[in-house]
Amino acid sequence: MKSLALTLILFIGCIMNIAHAEIVAVGDVKITEISAYDDYQGGIIRIEMTNVNSSCPNGGYLNPNSVGFDRLYSLAIVAATTQKIARFQLYNDKIIAGLCEIDAIRLNFS
């Protein structure tokens, strides 16, 4: 009986944790700095931005092990060098050092 109760508590805890995970949007962003280190937090690319989400007070990061990393990194470089206003989608449940993992970057050239 105790193991059933413990299993149920763990299951409910997992469901509640999943319920809080979502992708948050941040608009009107200019990239102020891109930092890359060979060993910092597994080699993530740190992206500092002018506008942030409260879940991600220090900006966002690109995970080199994520699908689409090369495309996101290329678009981040374009956004930074052209100083275009961008929109970001961030995972609010994948946080490292106050940075949320970047899910998408959108640039408008019109």
mmCIF file of N, CA, C and O in Angstrom:
data_model
loop_
_atom_site.group_PDB
_atom_site.id
_atom_site.type_symbol
_atom_site.label_atom_id
_atom_site.label_comp_id
_atom_site.label_asym_id
_atom_site.label_seq_id
_atom_site.Cartn_x
_atom_site.Cartn_y
_atom_site.Cartn_z
ATOM 1 N N MET A 1 0.823 -1.194 0.000
ATOM 2 C CA MET A 1 0.000 0.000 0.000
ATOM 3 C C MET A 1 0.865 1.256 0.000
ATOM 4 O O MET A 1 0.548 2.213 -0.689
ATOM 5 N N LYS A 2 1.961 1.234 0.791
ATOM 6 C CA LYS A 2 2.844 2.396 0.838
ATOM 7 C C LYS A 2 3.502 2.641 -0.515
ATOM 8 O O LYS A 2 3.657 3.783 -0.931
ATOM 9 N N SER A 3 3.895 1.558 -1.201
ATOM 10 C CA SER A 3 4.535 1.727 -2.506
ATOM 11 C C SER A 3 3.551 2.279 -3.539
ATOM 12 O O SER A 3 3.932 3.067 -4.401
ATOM 13 N N LEU A 4 2.285 1.898 -3.444
ATOM 14 C CA LEU A 4 1.271 2.429 -4.352
ATOM 15 C C LEU A 4 1.070 3.921 -4.105
ATOM 16 O O LEU A 4 0.993 4.711 -5.050
ATOM 17 N N ALA A 5 1.030 4.325 -2.844
ATOM 18 C CA ALA A 5 0.858 5.743 -2.502
ATOM 19 C C ALA A 5 2.063 6.550 -2.971
ATOM 20 O O ALA A 5 1.915 7.640 -3.525
ATOM 21 N N LEU A 6 3.265 6.006 -2.777
ATOM 22 C CA LEU A 6 4.474 6.695 -3.213
ATOM 23 C C LEU A 6 4.510 6.828 -4.732
ATOM 24 O O LEU A 6 4.827 7.893 -5.270
ATOM 25 N N THR A 7 4.133 5.782 -5.431
ATOM 26 C CA THR A 7 4.080 5.821 -6.892
ATOM 27 C C THR A 7 3.083 6.868 -7.360
ATOM 28 O O THR A 7 3.359 7.634 -8.288
ATOM 29 N N LEU A 8 1.931 6.929 -6.735
ATOM 30 C CA LEU A 8 0.907 7.907 -7.092
ATOM 31 C C LEU A 8 1.394 9.331 -6.837
ATOM 32 O O LEU A 8 1.194 10.212 -7.676
ATOM 33 N N ILE A 9 2.054 9.560 -5.730
ATOM 34 C CA ILE A 9 2.592 10.890 -5.421
ATOM 35 C C ILE A 9 3.633 11.298 -6.453
ATOM 36 O O ILE A 9 3.633 12.428 -6.944
ATOM 37 N N LEU A 10 4.536 10.397 -6.804
ATOM 38 C CA LEU A 10 5.548 10.695 -7.816
ATOM 39 C C LEU A 10 4.919 10.980 -9.177
ATOM 40 O O LEU A 10 5.333 11.880 -9.898
ATOM 41 N N PHE A 11 3.904 10.200 -9.541
ATOM 42 C CA PHE A 11 3.216 10.393 -10.817
ATOM 43 C C PHE A 11 2.541 11.760 -10.869
ATOM 44 O O PHE A 11 2.662 12.489 -11.850
ATOM 45 N N ILE A 12 1.850 12.132 -9.811
ATOM 46 C CA ILE A 12 1.173 13.434 -9.759
ATOM 47 C C ILE A 12 2.212 14.559 -9.811
ATOM 48 O O ILE A 12 2.023 15.563 -10.493
ATOM 49 N N GLY A 13 3.333 14.373 -9.122
ATOM 50 C CA GLY A 13 4.405 15.371 -9.161
ATOM 51 C C GLY A 13 4.947 15.558 -10.566
ATOM 52 O O GLY A 13 5.205 16.682 -11.005
ATOM 53 N N CYS A 14 5.108 14.470 -11.304
ATOM 54 C CA CYS A 14 5.594 14.559 -12.690
ATOM 55 C C CYS A 14 4.580 15.287 -13.567
ATOM 56 O O CYS A 14 4.954 16.117 -14.391
ATOM 57 N N ILE A 15 3.319 14.986 -13.398
ATOM 58 C CA ILE A 15 2.278 15.641 -14.189
ATOM 59 C C ILE A 15 2.249 17.136 -13.884
ATOM 60 O O ILE A 15 2.154 17.963 -14.788
ATOM 61 N N MET A 16 2.358 17.512 -12.633
ATOM 62 C CA MET A 16 2.341 18.923 -12.273
ATOM 63 C C MET A 16 3.558 19.639 -12.843
ATOM 64 O O MET A 16 3.463 20.780 -13.285
ATOM 65 N N ASN A 17 4.699 18.996 -12.851
ATOM 66 C CA ASN A 17 5.906 19.596 -13.406
ATOM 67 C C ASN A 17 5.749 19.796 -14.907
ATOM 68 O O ASN A 17 6.128 20.825 -15.445
ATOM 69 N N ILE A 18 5.190 18.839 -15.607
ATOM 70 C CA ILE A 18 4.962 18.946 -17.047
ATOM 71 C C ILE A 18 3.960 20.057 -17.338
ATOM 72 O O ILE A 18 4.088 20.795 -18.303
ATOM 73 N N ALA A 19 2.967 20.217 -16.482
ATOM 74 C CA ALA A 19 1.937 21.227 -16.706
ATOM 75 C C ALA A 19 2.515 22.634 -16.691
ATOM 76 O O ALA A 19 1.993 23.529 -17.342
ATOM 77 N N HIS A 20 3.603 22.862 -15.968
ATOM 78 C CA HIS A 20 4.205 24.190 -15.885
ATOM 79 C C HIS A 20 5.175 24.449 -17.022
ATOM 80 O O HIS A 20 5.587 25.577 -17.237
ATOM 81 N N ALA A 21 5.572 23.425 -17.739
ATOM 82 C CA ALA A 21 6.507 23.586 -18.850
ATOM 83 C C ALA A 21 5.761 24.114 -20.064
ATOM 84 O O ALA A 21 4.716 23.602 -20.431
ATOM 85 N N GLU A 22 6.295 25.169 -20.635
ATOM 86 C CA GLU A 22 5.690 25.720 -21.834
ATOM 87 C C GLU A 22 6.725 26.531 -22.593
ATOM 88 O O GLU A 22 7.809 26.807 -22.096
ATOM 89 N N ILE A 23 6.361 26.896 -23.792
ATOM 90 C CA ILE A 23 7.212 27.766 -24.587
ATOM 91 C C ILE A 23 6.672 29.171 -24.425
ATOM 92 O O ILE A 23 5.476 29.413 -24.595
ATOM 93 N N VAL A 24 7.548 30.101 -24.048
ATOM 94 C CA VAL A 24 7.145 31.491 -23.870
ATOM 95 C C VAL A 24 7.735 32.325 -24.996
ATOM 96 O O VAL A 24 8.828 32.052 -25.489
ATOM 97 N N ALA A 25 7.000 33.325 -25.412
ATOM 98 C CA ALA A 25 7.441 34.199 -26.500
ATOM 99 C C ALA A 25 7.961 35.511 -25.929
ATOM 100 O O ALA A 25 7.412 36.038 -24.961
ATOM 101 N N VAL A 26 9.023 36.012 -26.553
ATOM 102 C CA VAL A 26 9.582 37.312 -26.201
ATOM 103 C C VAL A 26 9.772 38.073 -27.500
ATOM 104 O O VAL A 26 10.445 37.589 -28.416
ATOM 105 N N GLY A 27 9.172 39.251 -27.596
ATOM 106 C CA GLY A 27 9.278 40.049 -28.808
ATOM 107 C C GLY A 27 10.109 41.293 -28.607
ATOM 108 O O GLY A 27 10.541 41.611 -27.496
ATOM 109 N N ASP A 28 10.328 42.005 -29.685
ATOM 110 C CA ASP A 28 11.090 43.259 -29.676
ATOM 111 C C ASP A 28 12.461 43.087 -29.037
ATOM 112 O O ASP A 28 12.857 43.842 -28.150
ATOM 113 N N VAL A 29 13.186 42.085 -29.485
ATOM 114 C CA VAL A 29 14.481 41.740 -28.901
ATOM 115 C C VAL A 29 15.618 42.134 -29.844
ATOM 116 O O VAL A 29 15.553 41.889 -31.043
ATOM 117 N N LYS A 30 16.647 42.733 -29.286
ATOM 118 C CA LYS A 30 17.919 42.900 -29.985
ATOM 119 C C LYS A 30 18.943 42.093 -29.205
ATOM 120 O O LYS A 30 18.959 42.110 -27.969
ATOM 121 N N ILE A 31 19.786 41.388 -29.915
ATOM 122 C CA ILE A 31 20.850 40.619 -29.267
ATOM 123 C C ILE A 31 21.973 41.588 -28.907
ATOM 124 O O ILE A 31 22.466 42.329 -29.756
ATOM 125 N N THR A 32 22.370 41.580 -27.640
ATOM 126 C CA THR A 32 23.432 42.474 -27.179
ATOM 127 C C THR A 32 24.778 41.771 -27.051
ATOM 128 O O THR A 32 25.809 42.430 -27.076
ATOM 129 N N GLU A 33 24.743 40.448 -26.905
ATOM 130 C CA GLU A 33 26.009 39.710 -26.784
ATOM 131 C C GLU A 33 25.775 38.236 -27.067
ATOM 132 O O GLU A 33 24.755 37.675 -26.678
ATOM 133 N N ILE A 34 26.735 37.619 -27.752
ATOM 134 C CA ILE A 34 26.760 36.176 -27.940
ATOM 135 C C ILE A 34 28.075 35.689 -27.366
ATOM 136 O O ILE A 34 29.138 36.202 -27.714
ATOM 137 N N SER A 35 28.011 34.710 -26.474
ATOM 138 C CA SER A 35 29.214 34.176 -25.832
ATOM 139 C C SER A 35 29.296 32.677 -26.062
ATOM 140 O O SER A 35 28.295 31.974 -25.927
ATOM 141 N N ALA A 36 30.469 32.212 -26.387
ATOM 142 C CA ALA A 36 30.692 30.782 -26.583
ATOM 143 C C ALA A 36 31.926 30.366 -25.792
ATOM 144 O O ALA A 36 32.961 31.022 -25.858
ATOM 145 N N TYR A 37 31.788 29.297 -25.038
ATOM 146 C CA TYR A 37 32.890 28.736 -24.271
ATOM 147 C C TYR A 37 32.951 27.245 -24.556
ATOM 148 O O TYR A 37 31.922 26.603 -24.735
ATOM 149 N N ASP A 38 34.138 26.688 -24.559
ATOM 150 C CA ASP A 38 34.253 25.261 -24.858
ATOM 151 C C ASP A 38 33.728 24.376 -23.737
ATOM 152 O O ASP A 38 33.296 23.260 -23.983
ATOM 153 N N ASP A 39 33.709 24.877 -22.507
ATOM 154 C CA ASP A 39 33.332 24.021 -21.392
ATOM 155 C C ASP A 39 32.212 24.572 -20.512
ATOM 156 O O ASP A 39 31.752 23.897 -19.616
ATOM 157 N N TYR A 40 31.740 25.777 -20.732
ATOM 158 C CA TYR A 40 30.706 26.369 -19.889
ATOM 159 C C TYR A 40 29.380 25.646 -20.088
ATOM 160 O O TYR A 40 28.831 25.623 -21.186
ATOM 161 N N GLN A 41 28.884 25.026 -19.057
ATOM 162 C CA GLN A 41 27.593 24.341 -19.062
ATOM 163 C C GLN A 41 27.423 23.415 -20.262
ATOM 164 O O GLN A 41 26.398 23.407 -20.922
ATOM 165 N N GLY A 42 28.464 22.676 -20.601
ATOM 166 C CA GLY A 42 28.380 21.715 -21.701
ATOM 167 C C GLY A 42 28.562 22.325 -23.075
ATOM 168 O O GLY A 42 28.232 21.709 -24.076
ATOM 169 N N GLY A 43 29.069 23.547 -23.138
ATOM 170 C CA GLY A 43 29.337 24.182 -24.425
ATOM 171 C C GLY A 43 28.178 24.976 -24.998
ATOM 172 O O GLY A 43 28.130 25.231 -26.198
ATOM 173 N N ILE A 44 27.241 25.402 -24.154
ATOM 174 C CA ILE A 44 26.106 26.177 -24.655
ATOM 175 C C ILE A 44 26.580 27.519 -25.220
ATOM 176 O O ILE A 44 27.640 28.018 -24.860
ATOM 177 N N ILE A 45 25.777 28.076 -26.107
ATOM 178 C CA ILE A 45 26.013 29.409 -26.651
ATOM 179 C C ILE A 45 25.076 30.356 -25.903
ATOM 180 O O ILE A 45 23.854 30.216 -25.972
ATOM 181 N N ARG A 46 25.635 31.297 -25.186
ATOM 182 C CA ARG A 46 24.865 32.235 -24.364
ATOM 183 C C ARG A 46 24.445 33.430 -25.223
ATOM 184 O O ARG A 46 25.265 34.042 -25.889
ATOM 185 N N ILE A 47 23.154 33.759 -25.206
ATOM 186 C CA ILE A 47 22.610 34.872 -25.975
ATOM 187 C C ILE A 47 22.006 35.877 -24.992
ATOM 188 O O ILE A 47 21.014 35.580 -24.326
ATOM 189 N N GLU A 48 22.622 37.047 -24.908
ATOM 190 C CA GLU A 48 22.060 38.106 -24.072
ATOM 191 C C GLU A 48 21.218 39.005 -24.956
ATOM 192 O O GLU A 48 21.587 39.297 -26.092
ATOM 193 N N MET A 49 20.082 39.444 -24.418
ATOM 194 C CA MET A 49 19.118 40.195 -25.216
ATOM 195 C C MET A 49 18.543 41.364 -24.439
ATOM 196 O O MET A 49 18.595 41.383 -23.210
ATOM 197 N N THR A 50 17.996 42.325 -25.183
ATOM 198 C CA THR A 50 17.464 43.534 -24.561
ATOM 199 C C THR A 50 16.148 43.311 -23.843
ATOM 200 O O THR A 50 15.822 44.037 -22.920
ATOM 201 N N ASN A 51 15.369 42.361 -24.257
ATOM 202 C CA ASN A 51 14.066 42.098 -23.669
ATOM 203 C C ASN A 51 14.049 40.641 -23.247
ATOM 204 O O ASN A 51 14.434 39.778 -24.027
ATOM 205 N N VAL A 52 13.628 40.356 -22.027
ATOM 206 C CA VAL A 52 13.643 38.985 -21.526
ATOM 207 C C VAL A 52 12.284 38.616 -20.947
ATOM 208 O O VAL A 52 11.431 39.468 -20.751
ATOM 209 N N ASN A 53 12.117 37.358 -20.639
ATOM 210 C CA ASN A 53 10.947 36.849 -19.949
ATOM 211 C C ASN A 53 11.320 36.677 -18.485
ATOM 212 O O ASN A 53 12.474 36.381 -18.173
ATOM 213 N N SER A 54 10.374 36.829 -17.585
ATOM 214 C CA SER A 54 10.678 36.709 -16.150
ATOM 215 C C SER A 54 11.226 35.329 -15.790
ATOM 216 O O SER A 54 11.968 35.194 -14.824
ATOM 217 N N SER A 55 10.897 34.310 -16.576
ATOM 218 C CA SER A 55 11.436 32.971 -16.338
ATOM 219 C C SER A 55 12.919 32.892 -16.699
ATOM 220 O O SER A 55 13.619 32.001 -16.241
ATOM 221 N N CYS A 56 13.357 33.804 -17.559
ATOM 222 C CA CYS A 56 14.711 33.764 -18.118
ATOM 223 C C CYS A 56 15.371 35.136 -17.956
ATOM 224 O O CYS A 56 15.595 35.830 -18.957
ATOM 225 N N PRO A 57 15.664 35.558 -16.743
ATOM 226 C CA PRO A 57 16.133 36.932 -16.528
ATOM 227 C C PRO A 57 17.482 37.258 -17.183
ATOM 228 O O PRO A 57 17.783 38.424 -17.397
ATOM 229 N N ASN A 58 18.268 36.238 -17.524
ATOM 230 C CA ASN A 58 19.576 36.490 -18.110
ATOM 231 C C ASN A 58 19.633 36.284 -19.615
ATOM 232 O O ASN A 58 20.690 36.368 -20.217
ATOM 233 N N GLY A 59 18.484 35.974 -20.236
ATOM 234 C CA GLY A 59 18.450 35.772 -21.685
ATOM 235 C C GLY A 59 18.214 34.325 -22.043
ATOM 236 O O GLY A 59 17.487 33.610 -21.360
ATOM 237 N N GLY A 60 18.860 33.880 -23.124
ATOM 238 C CA GLY A 60 18.651 32.531 -23.608
ATOM 239 C C GLY A 60 19.952 31.847 -23.969
ATOM 240 O O GLY A 60 21.016 32.461 -23.936
ATOM 241 N N TYR A 61 19.843 30.566 -24.306
ATOM 242 C CA TYR A 61 21.022 29.827 -24.733
ATOM 243 C C TYR A 61 20.649 28.858 -25.834
ATOM 244 O O TYR A 61 19.501 28.453 -25.974
ATOM 245 N N LEU A 62 21.644 28.538 -26.636
ATOM 246 C CA LEU A 62 21.510 27.523 -27.668
ATOM 247 C C LEU A 62 22.269 26.294 -27.211
ATOM 248 O O LEU A 62 23.444 26.382 -26.833
ATOM 249 N N ASN A 63 21.602 25.161 -27.253
ATOM 250 C CA ASN A 63 22.205 23.901 -26.856
ATOM 251 C C ASN A 63 22.810 23.241 -28.099
ATOM 252 O O ASN A 63 22.075 22.916 -29.032
ATOM 253 N N PRO A 64 24.123 23.041 -28.150
ATOM 254 C CA PRO A 64 24.736 22.456 -29.339
ATOM 255 C C PRO A 64 24.277 21.030 -29.627
ATOM 256 O O PRO A 64 24.465 20.533 -30.735
ATOM 257 N N ASN A 65 23.625 20.377 -28.672
ATOM 258 C CA ASN A 65 23.139 19.014 -28.866
ATOM 259 C C ASN A 65 21.685 18.958 -29.324
ATOM 260 O O ASN A 65 21.158 17.878 -29.546
ATOM 261 N N SER A 66 21.034 20.100 -29.448
ATOM 262 C CA SER A 66 19.632 20.135 -29.869
ATOM 263 C C SER A 66 19.514 20.084 -31.384
ATOM 264 O O SER A 66 20.363 20.613 -32.099
ATOM 265 N N VAL A 67 18.429 19.490 -31.836
ATOM 266 C CA VAL A 67 18.127 19.466 -33.269
ATOM 267 C C VAL A 67 17.930 20.914 -33.722
ATOM 268 O O VAL A 67 17.282 21.693 -33.043
ATOM 269 N N GLY A 68 18.514 21.268 -34.839
ATOM 270 C CA GLY A 68 18.351 22.623 -35.374
ATOM 271 C C GLY A 68 19.323 23.636 -34.815
ATOM 272 O O GLY A 68 19.202 24.826 -35.107
ATOM 273 N N PHE A 69 20.280 23.190 -34.006
ATOM 274 C CA PHE A 69 21.245 24.121 -33.409
ATOM 275 C C PHE A 69 21.922 24.982 -34.472
ATOM 276 O O PHE A 69 22.026 26.196 -34.316
ATOM 277 N N ASP A 70 22.376 24.371 -35.562
ATOM 278 C CA ASP A 70 23.116 25.114 -36.577
ATOM 279 C C ASP A 70 22.265 26.203 -37.219
ATOM 280 O O ASP A 70 22.739 27.318 -37.466
ATOM 281 N N ARG A 71 20.988 25.933 -37.431
ATOM 282 C CA ARG A 71 20.101 26.940 -38.021
ATOM 283 C C ARG A 71 19.828 28.075 -37.038
ATOM 284 O O ARG A 71 19.823 29.248 -37.410
ATOM 285 N N LEU A 72 19.582 27.737 -35.781
ATOM 286 C CA LEU A 72 19.337 28.770 -34.774
ATOM 287 C C LEU A 72 20.577 29.631 -34.553
ATOM 288 O O LEU A 72 20.478 30.853 -34.428
ATOM 289 N N TYR A 73 21.751 28.997 -34.528
ATOM 290 C CA TYR A 73 22.991 29.748 -34.324
ATOM 291 C C TYR A 73 23.238 30.701 -35.496
ATOM 292 O O TYR A 73 23.592 31.861 -35.292
ATOM 293 N N SER A 74 22.997 30.228 -36.707
ATOM 294 C CA SER A 74 23.160 31.081 -37.891
ATOM 295 C C SER A 74 22.222 32.275 -37.839
ATOM 296 O O SER A 74 22.630 33.403 -38.124
ATOM 297 N N LEU A 75 20.970 32.039 -37.476
ATOM 298 C CA LEU A 75 20.012 33.130 -37.406
ATOM 299 C C LEU A 75 20.358 34.107 -36.276
ATOM 300 O O LEU A 75 20.168 35.317 -36.419
ATOM 301 N N ALA A 76 20.883 33.597 -35.172
ATOM 302 C CA ALA A 76 21.312 34.474 -34.074
ATOM 303 C C ALA A 76 22.458 35.383 -34.525
ATOM 304 O O ALA A 76 22.470 36.578 -34.207
ATOM 305 N N ILE A 77 23.391 34.841 -35.292
ATOM 306 C CA ILE A 77 24.501 35.647 -35.810
ATOM 307 C C ILE A 77 23.976 36.733 -36.752
ATOM 308 O O ILE A 77 24.398 37.887 -36.683
ATOM 309 N N VAL A 78 23.029 36.377 -37.623
ATOM 310 C CA VAL A 78 22.428 37.363 -38.532
ATOM 311 C C VAL A 78 21.740 38.462 -37.722
ATOM 312 O O VAL A 78 21.915 39.656 -37.992
ATOM 313 N N ALA A 79 20.938 38.074 -36.729
ATOM 314 C CA ALA A 79 20.221 39.052 -35.906
ATOM 315 C C ALA A 79 21.181 39.975 -35.168
ATOM 316 O O ALA A 79 20.966 41.184 -35.087
ATOM 317 N N ALA A 80 22.266 39.417 -34.659
ATOM 318 C CA ALA A 80 23.227 40.223 -33.909
ATOM 319 C C ALA A 80 23.995 41.186 -34.816
ATOM 320 O O ALA A 80 24.171 42.359 -34.477
ATOM 321 N N THR A 81 24.455 40.711 -35.952
ATOM 322 C CA THR A 81 25.272 41.562 -36.823
ATOM 323 C C THR A 81 24.446 42.629 -37.536
ATOM 324 O O THR A 81 24.941 43.722 -37.789
ATOM 325 N N THR A 82 23.186 42.333 -37.848
ATOM 326 C CA THR A 82 22.339 43.326 -38.520
ATOM 327 C C THR A 82 21.573 44.194 -37.528
ATOM 328 O O THR A 82 20.972 45.185 -37.922
ATOM 329 N N GLN A 83 21.583 43.801 -36.237
ATOM 330 C CA GLN A 83 20.832 44.478 -35.173
ATOM 331 C C GLN A 83 19.341 44.574 -35.501
ATOM 332 O O GLN A 83 18.670 45.547 -35.167
ATOM 333 N N LYS A 84 18.833 43.546 -36.171
ATOM 334 C CA LYS A 84 17.402 43.450 -36.465
ATOM 335 C C LYS A 84 16.633 43.119 -35.182
ATOM 336 O O LYS A 84 17.145 42.426 -34.300
ATOM 337 N N ILE A 85 15.417 43.601 -35.113
ATOM 338 C CA ILE A 85 14.518 43.229 -34.024
ATOM 339 C C ILE A 85 14.074 41.790 -34.279
ATOM 340 O O ILE A 85 13.673 41.443 -35.386
ATOM 341 N N ALA A 86 14.147 40.963 -33.254
ATOM 342 C CA ALA A 86 13.802 39.549 -33.390
ATOM 343 C C ALA A 86 12.716 39.175 -32.387
ATOM 344 O O ALA A 86 12.465 39.896 -31.425
ATOM 345 N N ARG A 87 12.108 38.033 -32.650
ATOM 346 C CA ARG A 87 11.190 37.412 -31.704
ATOM 347 C C ARG A 87 11.781 36.053 -31.342
ATOM 348 O O ARG A 87 12.271 35.334 -32.212
ATOM 349 N N PHE A 88 11.727 35.709 -30.081
ATOM 350 C CA PHE A 88 12.269 34.448 -29.594
ATOM 351 C C PHE A 88 11.170 33.625 -28.952
ATOM 352 O O PHE A 88 10.241 34.171 -28.357
ATOM 353 N N GLN A 89 11.284 32.328 -29.080
ATOM 354 C CA GLN A 89 10.489 31.381 -28.306
ATOM 355 C C GLN A 89 11.471 30.652 -27.404
ATOM 356 O O GLN A 89 12.504 30.163 -27.870
ATOM 357 N N LEU A 90 11.151 30.600 -26.122
ATOM 358 C CA LEU A 90 12.039 30.028 -25.115
ATOM 359 C C LEU A 90 11.321 28.942 -24.328
ATOM 360 O O LEU A 90 10.134 29.075 -24.018
ATOM 361 N N TYR A 91 12.048 27.880 -23.999
ATOM 362 C CA TYR A 91 11.516 26.845 -23.119
ATOM 363 C C TYR A 91 11.678 27.339 -21.682
ATOM 364 O O TYR A 91 12.795 27.579 -21.232
ATOM 365 N N ASN A 92 10.579 27.462 -20.943
ATOM 366 C CA ASN A 92 10.702 27.946 -19.568
ATOM 367 C C ASN A 92 10.980 26.828 -18.564
ATOM 368 O O ASN A 92 11.042 27.071 -17.368
ATOM 369 N N ASP A 93 11.186 25.611 -19.068
ATOM 370 C CA ASP A 93 11.524 24.498 -18.170
ATOM 371 C C ASP A 93 12.933 23.963 -18.428
ATOM 372 O O ASP A 93 13.358 23.016 -17.783
ATOM 373 N N LYS A 94 13.654 24.576 -19.354
ATOM 374 C CA LYS A 94 15.037 24.175 -19.650
ATOM 375 C C LYS A 94 15.931 25.374 -19.358
ATOM 376 O O LYS A 94 16.310 26.120 -20.250
ATOM 377 N N ILE A 95 16.211 25.571 -18.055
ATOM 378 C CA ILE A 95 16.928 26.758 -17.598
ATOM 379 C C ILE A 95 18.304 26.372 -17.073
ATOM 380 O O ILE A 95 18.437 25.441 -16.280
ATOM 381 N N ILE A 96 19.307 27.099 -17.543
ATOM 382 C CA ILE A 96 20.684 26.949 -17.068
ATOM 383 C C ILE A 96 21.195 28.344 -16.744
ATOM 384 O O ILE A 96 21.185 29.226 -17.603
ATOM 385 N N ALA A 97 21.626 28.560 -15.510
ATOM 386 C CA ALA A 97 22.213 29.827 -15.073
ATOM 387 C C ALA A 97 21.316 31.022 -15.407
ATOM 388 O O ALA A 97 21.794 32.064 -15.847
ATOM 389 N N GLY A 98 20.006 30.898 -15.221
ATOM 390 C CA GLY A 98 19.073 31.979 -15.499
ATOM 391 C C GLY A 98 18.786 32.192 -16.973
ATOM 392 O O GLY A 98 18.137 33.159 -17.354
ATOM 393 N N LEU A 99 19.256 31.277 -17.820
ATOM 394 C CA LEU A 99 19.036 31.342 -19.266
ATOM 395 C C LEU A 99 18.069 30.242 -19.662
ATOM 396 O O LEU A 99 18.196 29.110 -19.209
ATOM 397 N N CYS A 100 17.119 30.559 -20.534
ATOM 398 C CA CYS A 100 16.197 29.550 -21.050
ATOM 399 C C CYS A 100 16.686 29.075 -22.416
ATOM 400 O O CYS A 100 17.189 29.875 -23.210
ATOM 401 N N GLU A 101 16.506 27.786 -22.685
ATOM 402 C CA GLU A 101 16.894 27.268 -23.998
ATOM 403 C C GLU A 101 16.010 27.883 -25.077
ATOM 404 O O GLU A 101 14.798 27.989 -24.931
ATOM 405 N N ILE A 102 16.634 28.299 -26.163
ATOM 406 C CA ILE A 102 15.928 28.930 -27.274
ATOM 407 C C ILE A 102 15.328 27.847 -28.161
ATOM 408 O O ILE A 102 16.017 26.947 -28.607
ATOM 409 N N ASP A 103 14.037 27.989 -28.421
ATOM 410 C CA ASP A 103 13.292 27.065 -29.276
ATOM 411 C C ASP A 103 13.219 27.589 -30.699
ATOM 412 O O ASP A 103 13.280 26.821 -31.656
ATOM 413 N N ALA A 104 13.077 28.904 -30.859
ATOM 414 C CA ALA A 104 12.930 29.490 -32.191
ATOM 415 C C ALA A 104 13.378 30.939 -32.173
ATOM 416 O O ALA A 104 13.297 31.617 -31.148
ATOM 417 N N ILE A 105 13.844 31.400 -33.329
ATOM 418 C CA ILE A 105 14.194 32.798 -33.546
ATOM 419 C C ILE A 105 13.492 33.230 -34.822
ATOM 420 O O ILE A 105 13.576 32.531 -35.843
ATOM 421 N N ARG A 106 12.839 34.373 -34.784
ATOM 422 C CA ARG A 106 12.138 34.890 -35.961
ATOM 423 C C ARG A 106 12.619 36.302 -36.260
ATOM 424 O O ARG A 106 12.638 37.160 -35.378
ATOM 425 N N LEU A 107 12.968 36.514 -37.516
ATOM 426 C CA LEU A 107 13.374 37.847 -37.980
ATOM 427 C C LEU A 107 12.422 38.286 -39.087
ATOM 428 O O LEU A 107 12.037 37.493 -39.924
ATOM 429 N N ASN A 108 12.088 39.558 -39.082
ATOM 430 C CA ASN A 108 11.229 40.114 -40.117
ATOM 431 C C ASN A 108 12.057 41.125 -40.908
ATOM 432 O O ASN A 108 12.571 42.078 -40.333
ATOM 433 N N PHE A 109 12.179 40.926 -42.209
ATOM 434 C CA PHE A 109 13.011 41.792 -43.036
ATOM 435 C C PHE A 109 12.201 42.799 -43.849
ATOM 436 O O PHE A 109 12.752 43.469 -44.698
ATOM 437 N N SER A 110 10.905 42.911 -43.583
ATOM 438 C CA SER A 110 10.118 43.861 -44.359
ATOM 439 C C SER A 110 10.104 45.223 -43.709
ATOM 440 O O SER A 110 10.462 45.427 -42.609
#
